[in-house]
Coordinates of C-alpha atoms in Angstrom, one line a residue:
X257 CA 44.8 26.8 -73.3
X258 CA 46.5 28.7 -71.0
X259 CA 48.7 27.6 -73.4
X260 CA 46.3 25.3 -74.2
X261 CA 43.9 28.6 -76.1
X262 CA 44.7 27.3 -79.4
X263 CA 44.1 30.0 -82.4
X264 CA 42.8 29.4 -85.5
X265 CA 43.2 32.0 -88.0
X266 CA 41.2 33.0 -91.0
X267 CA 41.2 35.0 -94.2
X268 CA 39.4 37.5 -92.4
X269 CA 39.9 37.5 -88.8
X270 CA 40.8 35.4 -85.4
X271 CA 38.3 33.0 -85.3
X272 CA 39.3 31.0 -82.3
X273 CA 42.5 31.1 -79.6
X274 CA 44.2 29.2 -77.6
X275 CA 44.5 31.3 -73.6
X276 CA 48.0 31.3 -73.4
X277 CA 48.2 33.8 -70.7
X278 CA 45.6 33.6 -68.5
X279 CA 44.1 29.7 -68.9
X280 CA 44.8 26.6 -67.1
X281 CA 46.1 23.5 -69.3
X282 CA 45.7 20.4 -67.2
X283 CA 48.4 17.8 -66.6
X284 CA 50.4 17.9 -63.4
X285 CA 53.8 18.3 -62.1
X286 CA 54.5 14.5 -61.6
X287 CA 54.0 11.9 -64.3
X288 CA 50.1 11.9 -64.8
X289 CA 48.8 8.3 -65.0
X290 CA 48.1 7.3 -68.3
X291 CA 44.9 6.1 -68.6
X292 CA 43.0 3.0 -70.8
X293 CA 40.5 4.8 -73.7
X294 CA 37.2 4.5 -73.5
X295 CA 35.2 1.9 -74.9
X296 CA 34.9 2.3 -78.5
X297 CA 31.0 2.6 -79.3
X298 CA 29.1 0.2 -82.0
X299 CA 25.9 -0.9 -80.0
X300 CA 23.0 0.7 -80.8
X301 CA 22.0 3.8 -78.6
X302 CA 21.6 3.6 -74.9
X303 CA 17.4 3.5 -74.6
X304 CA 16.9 6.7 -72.7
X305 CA 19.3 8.6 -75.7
X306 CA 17.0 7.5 -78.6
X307 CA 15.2 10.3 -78.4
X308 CA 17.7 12.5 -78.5
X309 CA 19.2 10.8 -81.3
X310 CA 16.1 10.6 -83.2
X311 CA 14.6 14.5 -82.4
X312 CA 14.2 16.7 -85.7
X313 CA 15.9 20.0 -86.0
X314 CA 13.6 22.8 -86.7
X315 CA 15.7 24.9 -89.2
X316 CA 15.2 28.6 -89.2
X317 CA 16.6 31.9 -90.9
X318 CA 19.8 32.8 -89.0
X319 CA 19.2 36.8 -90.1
X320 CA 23.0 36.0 -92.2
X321 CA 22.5 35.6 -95.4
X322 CA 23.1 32.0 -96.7
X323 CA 22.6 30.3 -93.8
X324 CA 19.7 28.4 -91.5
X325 CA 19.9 27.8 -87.8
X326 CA 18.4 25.4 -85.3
X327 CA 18.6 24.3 -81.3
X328 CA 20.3 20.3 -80.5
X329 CA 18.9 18.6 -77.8
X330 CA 21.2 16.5 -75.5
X331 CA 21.5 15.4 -71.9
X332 CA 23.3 17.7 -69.6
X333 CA 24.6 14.7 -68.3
X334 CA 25.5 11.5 -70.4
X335 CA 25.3 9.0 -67.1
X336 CA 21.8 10.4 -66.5
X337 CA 19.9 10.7 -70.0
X338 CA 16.4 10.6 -68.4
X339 CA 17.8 14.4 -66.2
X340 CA 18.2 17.5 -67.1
X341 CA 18.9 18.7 -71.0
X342 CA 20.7 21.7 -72.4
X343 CA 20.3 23.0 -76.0
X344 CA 23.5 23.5 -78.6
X345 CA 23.2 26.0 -81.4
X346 CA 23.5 24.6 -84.5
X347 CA 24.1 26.4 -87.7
X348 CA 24.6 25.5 -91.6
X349 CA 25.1 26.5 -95.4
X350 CA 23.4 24.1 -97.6
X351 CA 25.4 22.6 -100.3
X352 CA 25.4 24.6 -103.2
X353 CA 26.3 22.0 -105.8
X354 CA 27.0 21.0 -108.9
X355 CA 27.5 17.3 -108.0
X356 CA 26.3 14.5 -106.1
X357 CA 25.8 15.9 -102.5
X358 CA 27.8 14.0 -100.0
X359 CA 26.3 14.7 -96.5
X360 CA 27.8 17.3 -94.0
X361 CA 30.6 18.9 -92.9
X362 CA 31.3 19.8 -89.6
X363 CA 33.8 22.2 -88.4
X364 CA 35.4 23.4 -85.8
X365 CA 37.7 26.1 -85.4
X366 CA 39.5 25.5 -82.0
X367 CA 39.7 26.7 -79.0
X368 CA 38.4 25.4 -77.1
X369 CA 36.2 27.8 -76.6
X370 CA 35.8 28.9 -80.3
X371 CA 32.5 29.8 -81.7
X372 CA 32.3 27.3 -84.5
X373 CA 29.4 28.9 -85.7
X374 CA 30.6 31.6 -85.7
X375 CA 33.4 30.7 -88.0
X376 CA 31.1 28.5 -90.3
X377 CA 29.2 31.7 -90.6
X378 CA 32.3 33.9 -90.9
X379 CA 34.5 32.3 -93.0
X380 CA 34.7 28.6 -93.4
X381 CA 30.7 28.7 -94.7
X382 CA 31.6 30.9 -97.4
X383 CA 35.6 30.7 -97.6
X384 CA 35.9 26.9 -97.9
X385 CA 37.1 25.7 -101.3
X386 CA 34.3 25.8 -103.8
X387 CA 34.1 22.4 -104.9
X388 CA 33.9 21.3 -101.2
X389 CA 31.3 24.0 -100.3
X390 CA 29.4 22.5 -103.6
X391 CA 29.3 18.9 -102.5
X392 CA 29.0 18.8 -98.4
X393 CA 26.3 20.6 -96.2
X394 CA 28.4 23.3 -93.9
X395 CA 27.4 22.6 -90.5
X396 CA 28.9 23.8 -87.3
X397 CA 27.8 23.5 -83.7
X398 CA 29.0 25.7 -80.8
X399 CA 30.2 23.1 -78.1
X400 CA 28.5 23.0 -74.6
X401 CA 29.7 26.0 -72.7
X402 CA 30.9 28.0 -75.6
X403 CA 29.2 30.9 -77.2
X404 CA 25.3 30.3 -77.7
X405 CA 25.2 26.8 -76.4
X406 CA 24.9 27.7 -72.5
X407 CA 27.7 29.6 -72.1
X408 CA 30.3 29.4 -69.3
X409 CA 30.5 32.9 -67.9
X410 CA 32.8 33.8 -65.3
X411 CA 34.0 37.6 -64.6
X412 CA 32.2 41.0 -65.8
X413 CA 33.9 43.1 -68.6
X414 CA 35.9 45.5 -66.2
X415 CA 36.8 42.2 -63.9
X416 CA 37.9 40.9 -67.1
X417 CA 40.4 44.1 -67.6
X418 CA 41.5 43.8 -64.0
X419 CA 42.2 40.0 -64.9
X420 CA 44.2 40.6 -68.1
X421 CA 46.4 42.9 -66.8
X422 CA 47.5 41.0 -63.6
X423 CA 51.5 40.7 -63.7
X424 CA 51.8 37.1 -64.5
X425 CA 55.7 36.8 -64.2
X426 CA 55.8 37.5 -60.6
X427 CA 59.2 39.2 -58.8
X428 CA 58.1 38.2 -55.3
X429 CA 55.7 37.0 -53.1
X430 CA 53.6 39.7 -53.4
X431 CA 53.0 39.1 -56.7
X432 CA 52.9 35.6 -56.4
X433 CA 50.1 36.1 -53.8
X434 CA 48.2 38.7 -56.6
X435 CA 48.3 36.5 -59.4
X436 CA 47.0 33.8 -57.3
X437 CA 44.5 35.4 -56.0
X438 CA 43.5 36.3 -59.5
X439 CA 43.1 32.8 -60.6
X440 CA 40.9 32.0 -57.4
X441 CA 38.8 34.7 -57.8
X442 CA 38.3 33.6 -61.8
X443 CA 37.5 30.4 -60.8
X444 CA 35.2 31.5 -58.0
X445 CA 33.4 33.6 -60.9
X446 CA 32.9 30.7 -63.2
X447 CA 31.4 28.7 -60.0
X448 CA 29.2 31.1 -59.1
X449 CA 27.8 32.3 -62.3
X450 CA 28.0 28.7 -64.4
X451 CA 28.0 25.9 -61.5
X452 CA 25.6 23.6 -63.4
X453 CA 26.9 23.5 -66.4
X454 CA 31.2 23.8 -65.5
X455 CA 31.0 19.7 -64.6
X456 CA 29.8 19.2 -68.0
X457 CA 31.8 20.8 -70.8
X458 CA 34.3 18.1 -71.6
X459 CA 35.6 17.1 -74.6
X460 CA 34.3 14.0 -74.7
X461 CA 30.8 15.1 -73.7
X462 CA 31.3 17.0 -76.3
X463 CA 32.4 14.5 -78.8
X464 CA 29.1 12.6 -78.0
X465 CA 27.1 15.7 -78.8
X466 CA 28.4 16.0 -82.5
X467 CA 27.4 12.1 -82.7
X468 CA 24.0 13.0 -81.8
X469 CA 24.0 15.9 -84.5
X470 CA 25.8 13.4 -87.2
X471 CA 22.6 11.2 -86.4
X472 CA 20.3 14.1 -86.5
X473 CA 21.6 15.4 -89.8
X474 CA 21.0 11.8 -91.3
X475 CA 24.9 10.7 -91.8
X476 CA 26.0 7.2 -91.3
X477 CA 29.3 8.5 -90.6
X478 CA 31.2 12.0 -89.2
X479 CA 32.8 14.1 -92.1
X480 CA 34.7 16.7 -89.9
X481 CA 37.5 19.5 -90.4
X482 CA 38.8 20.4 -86.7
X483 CA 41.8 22.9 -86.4
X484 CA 43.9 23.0 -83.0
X485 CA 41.9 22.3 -79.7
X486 CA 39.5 21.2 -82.6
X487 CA 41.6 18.0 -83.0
X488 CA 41.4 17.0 -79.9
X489 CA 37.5 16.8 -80.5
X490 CA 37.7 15.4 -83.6
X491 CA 40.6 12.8 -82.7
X492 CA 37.8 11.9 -78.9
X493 CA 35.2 11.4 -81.1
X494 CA 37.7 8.9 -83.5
X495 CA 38.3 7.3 -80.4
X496 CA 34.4 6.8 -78.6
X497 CA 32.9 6.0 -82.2
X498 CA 35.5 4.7 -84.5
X499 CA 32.8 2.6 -86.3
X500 CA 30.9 6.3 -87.0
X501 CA 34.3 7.5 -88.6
X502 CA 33.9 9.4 -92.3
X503 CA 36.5 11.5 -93.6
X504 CA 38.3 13.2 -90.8
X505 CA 41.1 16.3 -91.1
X506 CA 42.8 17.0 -87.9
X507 CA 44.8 20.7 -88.6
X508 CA 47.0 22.0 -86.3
X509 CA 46.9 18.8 -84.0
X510 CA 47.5 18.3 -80.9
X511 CA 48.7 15.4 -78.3
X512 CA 46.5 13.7 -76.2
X513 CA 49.3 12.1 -75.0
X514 CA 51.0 14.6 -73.0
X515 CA 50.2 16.1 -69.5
X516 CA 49.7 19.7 -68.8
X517 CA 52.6 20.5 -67.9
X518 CA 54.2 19.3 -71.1
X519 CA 51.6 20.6 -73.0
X520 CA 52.2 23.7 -72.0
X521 CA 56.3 23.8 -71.9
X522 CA 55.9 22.0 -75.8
X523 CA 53.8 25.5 -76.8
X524 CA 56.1 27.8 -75.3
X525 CA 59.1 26.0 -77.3
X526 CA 56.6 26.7 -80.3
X527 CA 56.1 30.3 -79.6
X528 CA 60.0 31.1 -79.5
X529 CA 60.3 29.2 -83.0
X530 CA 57.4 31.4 -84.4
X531 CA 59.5 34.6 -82.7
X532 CA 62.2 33.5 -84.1
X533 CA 61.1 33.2 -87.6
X534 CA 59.4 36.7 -86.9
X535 CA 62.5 37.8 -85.4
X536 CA 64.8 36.9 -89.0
X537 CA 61.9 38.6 -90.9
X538 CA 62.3 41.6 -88.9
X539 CA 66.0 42.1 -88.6
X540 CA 65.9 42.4 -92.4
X541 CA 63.9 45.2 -92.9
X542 CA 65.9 49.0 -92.0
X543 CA 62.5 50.0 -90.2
X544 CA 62.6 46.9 -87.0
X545 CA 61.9 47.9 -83.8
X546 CA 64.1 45.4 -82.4
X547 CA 66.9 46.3 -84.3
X548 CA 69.0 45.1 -87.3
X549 CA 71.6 42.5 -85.8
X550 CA 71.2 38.9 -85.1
X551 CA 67.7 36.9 -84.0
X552 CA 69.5 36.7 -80.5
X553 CA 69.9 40.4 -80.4
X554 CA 66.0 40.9 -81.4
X555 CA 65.1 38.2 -78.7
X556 CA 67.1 40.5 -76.0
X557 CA 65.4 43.9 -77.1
X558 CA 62.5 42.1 -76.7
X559 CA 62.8 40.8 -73.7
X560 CA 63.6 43.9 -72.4
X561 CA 60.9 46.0 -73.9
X562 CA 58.8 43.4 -71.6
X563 CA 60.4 44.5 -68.7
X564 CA 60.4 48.2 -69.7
X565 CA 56.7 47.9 -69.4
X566 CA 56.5 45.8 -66.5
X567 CA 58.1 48.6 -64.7
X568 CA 56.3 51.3 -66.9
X569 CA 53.5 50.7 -68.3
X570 CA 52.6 52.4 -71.5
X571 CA 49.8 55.1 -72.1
X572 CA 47.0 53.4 -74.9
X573 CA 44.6 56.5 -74.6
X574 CA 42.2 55.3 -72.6
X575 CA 42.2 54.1 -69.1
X576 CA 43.7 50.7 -69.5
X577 CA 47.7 50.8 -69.5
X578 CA 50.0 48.7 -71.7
X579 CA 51.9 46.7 -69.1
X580 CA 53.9 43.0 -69.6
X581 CA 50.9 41.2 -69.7
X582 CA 49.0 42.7 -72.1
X583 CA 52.1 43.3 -74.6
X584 CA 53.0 39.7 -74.3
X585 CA 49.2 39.1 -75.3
X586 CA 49.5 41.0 -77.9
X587 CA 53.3 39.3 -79.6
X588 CA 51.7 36.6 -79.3
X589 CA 48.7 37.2 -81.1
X590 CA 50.8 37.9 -84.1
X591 CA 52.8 34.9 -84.1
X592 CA 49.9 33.0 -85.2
X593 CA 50.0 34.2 -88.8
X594 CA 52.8 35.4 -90.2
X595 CA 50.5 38.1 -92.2
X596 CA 50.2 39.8 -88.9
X597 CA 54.2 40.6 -89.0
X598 CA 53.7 44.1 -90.2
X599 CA 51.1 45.0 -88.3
X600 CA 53.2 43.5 -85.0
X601 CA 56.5 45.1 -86.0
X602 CA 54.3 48.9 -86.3
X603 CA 52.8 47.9 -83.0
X604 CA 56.1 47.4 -81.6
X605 CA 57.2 50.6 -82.7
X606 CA 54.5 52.7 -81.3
X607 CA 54.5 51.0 -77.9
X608 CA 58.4 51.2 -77.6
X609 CA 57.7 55.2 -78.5
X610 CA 55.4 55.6 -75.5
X611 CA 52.2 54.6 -77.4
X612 CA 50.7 50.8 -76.4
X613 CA 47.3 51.3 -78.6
X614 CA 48.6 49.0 -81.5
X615 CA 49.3 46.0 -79.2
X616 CA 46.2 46.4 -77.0
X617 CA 44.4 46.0 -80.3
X618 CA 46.0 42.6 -81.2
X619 CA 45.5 41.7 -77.3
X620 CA 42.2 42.3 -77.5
X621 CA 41.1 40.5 -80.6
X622 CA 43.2 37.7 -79.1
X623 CA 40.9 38.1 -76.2
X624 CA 37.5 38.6 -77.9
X625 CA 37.5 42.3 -76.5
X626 CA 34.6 44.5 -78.0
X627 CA 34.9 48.4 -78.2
X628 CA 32.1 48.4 -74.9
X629 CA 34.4 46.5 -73.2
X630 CA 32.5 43.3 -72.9
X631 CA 34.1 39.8 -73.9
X632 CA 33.1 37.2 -75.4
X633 CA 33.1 34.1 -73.3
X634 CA 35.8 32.2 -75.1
X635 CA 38.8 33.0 -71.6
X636 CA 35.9 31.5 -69.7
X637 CA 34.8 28.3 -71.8
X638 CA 38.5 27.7 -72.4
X639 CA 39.3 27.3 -68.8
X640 CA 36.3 25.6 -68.0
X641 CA 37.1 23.0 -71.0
X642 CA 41.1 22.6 -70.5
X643 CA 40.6 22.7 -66.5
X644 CA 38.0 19.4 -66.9
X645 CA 40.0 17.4 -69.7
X646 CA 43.0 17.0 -67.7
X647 CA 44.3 17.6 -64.4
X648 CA 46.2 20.8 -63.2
X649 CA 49.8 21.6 -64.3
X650 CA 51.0 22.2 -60.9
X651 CA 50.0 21.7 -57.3
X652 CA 50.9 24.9 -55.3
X653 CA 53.1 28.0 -56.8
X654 CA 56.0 26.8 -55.5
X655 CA 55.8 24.0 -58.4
X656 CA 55.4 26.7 -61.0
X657 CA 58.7 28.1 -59.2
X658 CA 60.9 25.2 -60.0
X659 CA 59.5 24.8 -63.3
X660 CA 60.4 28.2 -64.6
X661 CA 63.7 27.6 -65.6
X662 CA 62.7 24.8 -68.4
X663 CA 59.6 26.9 -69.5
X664 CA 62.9 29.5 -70.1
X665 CA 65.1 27.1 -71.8
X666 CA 61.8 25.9 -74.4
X667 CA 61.7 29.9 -74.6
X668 CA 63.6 32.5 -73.2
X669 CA 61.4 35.7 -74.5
X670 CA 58.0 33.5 -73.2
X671 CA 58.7 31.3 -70.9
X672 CA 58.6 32.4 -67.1
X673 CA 55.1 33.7 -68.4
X674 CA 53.7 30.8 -69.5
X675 CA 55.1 29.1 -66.7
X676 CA 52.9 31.0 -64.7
X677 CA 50.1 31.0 -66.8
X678 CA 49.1 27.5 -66.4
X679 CA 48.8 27.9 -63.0
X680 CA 44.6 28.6 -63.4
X681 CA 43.3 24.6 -62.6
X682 CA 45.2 24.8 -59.5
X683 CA 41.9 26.7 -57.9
X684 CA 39.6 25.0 -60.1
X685 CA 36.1 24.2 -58.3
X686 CA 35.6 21.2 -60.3
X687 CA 37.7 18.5 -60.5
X688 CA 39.2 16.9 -63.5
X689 CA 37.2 13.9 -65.6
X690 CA 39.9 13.6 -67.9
X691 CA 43.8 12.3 -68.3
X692 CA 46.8 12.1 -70.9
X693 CA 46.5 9.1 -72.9
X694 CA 47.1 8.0 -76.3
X695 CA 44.3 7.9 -78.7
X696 CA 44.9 4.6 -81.3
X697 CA 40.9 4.7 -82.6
X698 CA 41.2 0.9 -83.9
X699 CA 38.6 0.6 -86.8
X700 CA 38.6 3.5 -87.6
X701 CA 38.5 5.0 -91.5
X702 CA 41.9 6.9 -92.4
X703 CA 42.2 9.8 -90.3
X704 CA 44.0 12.7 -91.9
X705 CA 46.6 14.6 -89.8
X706 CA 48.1 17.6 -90.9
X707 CA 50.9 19.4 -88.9
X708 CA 52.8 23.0 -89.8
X709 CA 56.8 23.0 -88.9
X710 CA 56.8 26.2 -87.3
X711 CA 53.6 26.6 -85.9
X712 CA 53.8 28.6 -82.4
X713 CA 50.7 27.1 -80.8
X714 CA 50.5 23.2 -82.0
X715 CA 54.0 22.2 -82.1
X716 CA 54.8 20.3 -85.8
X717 CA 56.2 17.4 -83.3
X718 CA 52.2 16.9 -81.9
X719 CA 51.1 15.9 -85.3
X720 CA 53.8 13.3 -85.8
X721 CA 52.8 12.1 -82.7
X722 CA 49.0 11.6 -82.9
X723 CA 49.2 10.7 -86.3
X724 CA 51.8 8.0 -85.3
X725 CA 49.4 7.0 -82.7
X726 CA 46.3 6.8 -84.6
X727 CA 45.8 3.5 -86.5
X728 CA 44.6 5.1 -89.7
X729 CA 46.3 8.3 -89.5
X730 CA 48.2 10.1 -92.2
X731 CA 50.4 12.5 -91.8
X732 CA 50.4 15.6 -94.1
X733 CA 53.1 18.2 -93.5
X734 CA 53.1 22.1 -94.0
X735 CA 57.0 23.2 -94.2
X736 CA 56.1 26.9 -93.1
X737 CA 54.8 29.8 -90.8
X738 CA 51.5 30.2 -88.9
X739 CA 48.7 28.4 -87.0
X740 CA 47.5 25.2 -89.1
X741 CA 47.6 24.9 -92.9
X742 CA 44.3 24.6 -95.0
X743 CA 43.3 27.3 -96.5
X744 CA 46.2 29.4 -95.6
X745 CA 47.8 29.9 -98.9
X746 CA 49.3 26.3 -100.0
X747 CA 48.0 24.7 -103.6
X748 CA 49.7 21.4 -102.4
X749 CA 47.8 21.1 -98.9
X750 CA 44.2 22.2 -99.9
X751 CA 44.3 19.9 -103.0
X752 CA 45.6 16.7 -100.6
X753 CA 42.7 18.0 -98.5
X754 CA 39.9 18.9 -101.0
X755 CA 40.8 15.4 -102.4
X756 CA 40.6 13.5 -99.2
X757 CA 37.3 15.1 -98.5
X758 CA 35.3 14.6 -102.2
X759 CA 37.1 11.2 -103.4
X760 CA 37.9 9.8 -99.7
X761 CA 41.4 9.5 -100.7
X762 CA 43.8 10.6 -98.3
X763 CA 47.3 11.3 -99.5
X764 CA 50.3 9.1 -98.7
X765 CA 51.7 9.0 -95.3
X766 CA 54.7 11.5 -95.2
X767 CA 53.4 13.8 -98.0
X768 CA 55.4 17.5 -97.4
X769 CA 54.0 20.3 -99.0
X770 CA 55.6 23.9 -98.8

């Protein structure tokens, strides 16, 4: 997300991020009200939905091997069921067996403003454990305004270089006035170009579209694997249909608790841990670019390679020049799997020789860059999603001025930029459906959370949180590195997981895997 842009990584490849340099997270600058849940849902459908609840999908040949693909139905609008629809894109692998079948999976890989079909297709449709991918259907749907399911478009390709490589920690009020203006004319793109669609992408809207796919896909209940933003979803939908609850893992959570702002100053206290880590790694090895001394040391050469290239910005050989922004991007990329450490610290090396080309590579696959120079529209969905779910972090840019100084303390390498960064949803054109509030889900089936100790994006303390405030939860610990934990390397976590998902046993509350 702004910091909110949560990334989920994969064997293979970023499959989903979290914008945190150029979103908006929601919240505010004073305490945000914490509002009463919504109305847990056990009556039968609303009338006017029962045909959308009862439509057939009309599964097709996706032209990837393995998989079929078909259009959702649902209502633009939930309060008006008999308006205006929008279609989803729907994907799924069919389960291969041996063994007793046992419905579907859906997945999600975070966000928001991940494709989850494309990661169903890319990795989690053929990467999931065997015996899982045996036993469950692997479904995905892209959520409303992501990827093929009416997108949320915002800026053109070169508007989106301009936009990326805006200074976002800004020395004076000329700055201040460019990166501002740079967030209203964002948010003046997304109007324009997506105006019907940008009061409808909410997470709970889109909660209630994966109940009308669980229903379409013949489940009595919602078996779901969501990592980072995908949490969130999974933990809204715990919370509208509790009754509708199956086997749920929530990787990577976060918590809906928390406003914005804290949101926001929380991930850049999880970014410095994951630097940290990164930075004891390096120091280690004779070839680091930030030196061979302490972590404090490395933090300082790093800090002022930032401002090196603030002041300088770095040839990449081609037109677009490796300033702050675009090398924080990049560090940060890296810091969501610690396999990336070799491939940051080489990066590092080149830029701080005069060459930025490694680190514009990791900013762009952070930012869904192609080679033509067109984007994906994951900045886009992201800050149409985050900017909707919660209210803005700060009023004017003098609020992001006095809150600088704690963003540094969480962080001093991030902070004042991710102070900044969340300053997007002050221009938003639409206001704000959501606010912070504590999700309990009463009724609901055991929920399993699963947090990572150092993870730089969805700070370990979130999980304890949500799964503290979850009446079923369970909370399943990664003592480690990277962004969420299945799948990632650990016997201990995918058997707790594999297990909770075929036998519907989660394991004990506390369990600590390493």
């Amino acid at each position: 997300m702004d910091s909110r842009r949560l990334l989920r990584t994969s064997a293979t490849a970023l499959a989903a991020a979290g914008l945190v340099l150029s979103g908006c997270s929601g919240g505010s600058d004073a305490a945000a009200p914490r509002t009463a849940a919504p109305a847990p849902s056990s009556a039968p459908e609303a009338p006017k939905l029962k045909k959308y609840y009862e439509q057939r999908l009309k599964w097709r040949d996706c032209g990837v091997e393995g998989f079929q693909c078909a259009t959702l139905r649902v209502p633009l609008d939930y309060a008006k069921p008999d308006g205006e629809e929008i279609e989803l894109a729907v994907s799924r692998a069919r389960a291969t067996g041996p063994g007793k079948r046992l419905g579907s999976l859906l997945v999600n890989p975070g966000g928001p403003g991940g494709s989850a079909v494309g990661y169903l297709q890319g990795y989690a449709g053929i990467g999931y454990p065997a015996p899982v991918r045996a036993r469950y259907d692997m479904v995905a749907v892209d959520p409303r305004g992501v990827a093929r399911s009416e997108p949320v478009e915002c800026l053109t390709g070169p508007q989106m270089d301009a936009y990326t490589q805006v200074d976002q920690t800004p020395d004076d009020t000329a700055e201040v006035n460019a990166l501002s203006a740079a967030f209203k004319d964002f948010a003046a793109g997304c109007e324009k170009k997506s105006g019907k669609v940008l009061p409808h992408v909410s997470t709970v809207e889109a909660a209630r579209d994966m109940d009308v796919l669980r229903a379409v896909l013949g489940d009595g209940k919602l078996t779901y694997v969501g990592a980072s933003y995908g949490t969130f979803l999974g933990a809204t939908y715990a919370e509208l249909f509790p009754d509708r609850v199956g086997r749920l893992v929530l990787d990577g959570a976060m918590d809906p608790s928390l406003s914005a702002l804290d949101l926001n100053r929380d991930q850049t206290g999880g970014f410095e841990t994951a630097f940290r880590a990164f930075a004891a790694d390096c120091v280690r090895k004779p070839d680091c670019p930030l030196g061979t001394g302490s972590v404090a040391a490395a933090g300082e050469a790093m800090k002022k390679f930032f401002r090196d290239v603030d002041a300088r910005p770095v040839p990449t050989g081609e037109s677009r020049k490796l300033g702050e922004s675009l090398a924080t991007t990049g560090v940060i990329a890296a810091m969501y799997d610690e396999g990336a450490w070799p491939q940051l610290r080489e990066a590092l090396a080149q830029a701080m020789g005069g060459e930025g080309s490694g680190l514009l590579a990791l900013a762009d696959s952070y930012y869904e860059r192609e080679t033509d120079g067109t984007y994906a529209n994951l900045m886009s969905a992201n800050a149409a999603v985050n900017c909707l779910d919660l209210p803005p972090a700060y009023r004017d840019a003098a609020a992001v001025e006095k809150a600088v100084p704690s963003f540094e303390k969480a962080s001093p390498v991030f902070g004042a930029g991710l102070a900044w960064a969340a300053l997007n949803c002050t221009y938003w054109p639409t206001p704000p459906t959501g606010r912070p509030h504590r999700i309990t889900a009463e009724g609901a089936a055991p929920i399993l959370v699963v947090g990572t100790t150092r993870d730089p994006a969805t700070p370990y303390r979130w999980a304890r949180s949500l799964a503290g405030q979850l009446s079923s939860g369970t909370l399943l610990t990664y003592e480690g590195d990277g962004h969420t934990a299945y799948g990632r390397g650990s016997d201990c976590i995918d058997t707790a997981i594999n297990t909770y998902l075929l036998e519907g046993t989660p394991p004990a509350d506390g369990k600590r895997c390493s």
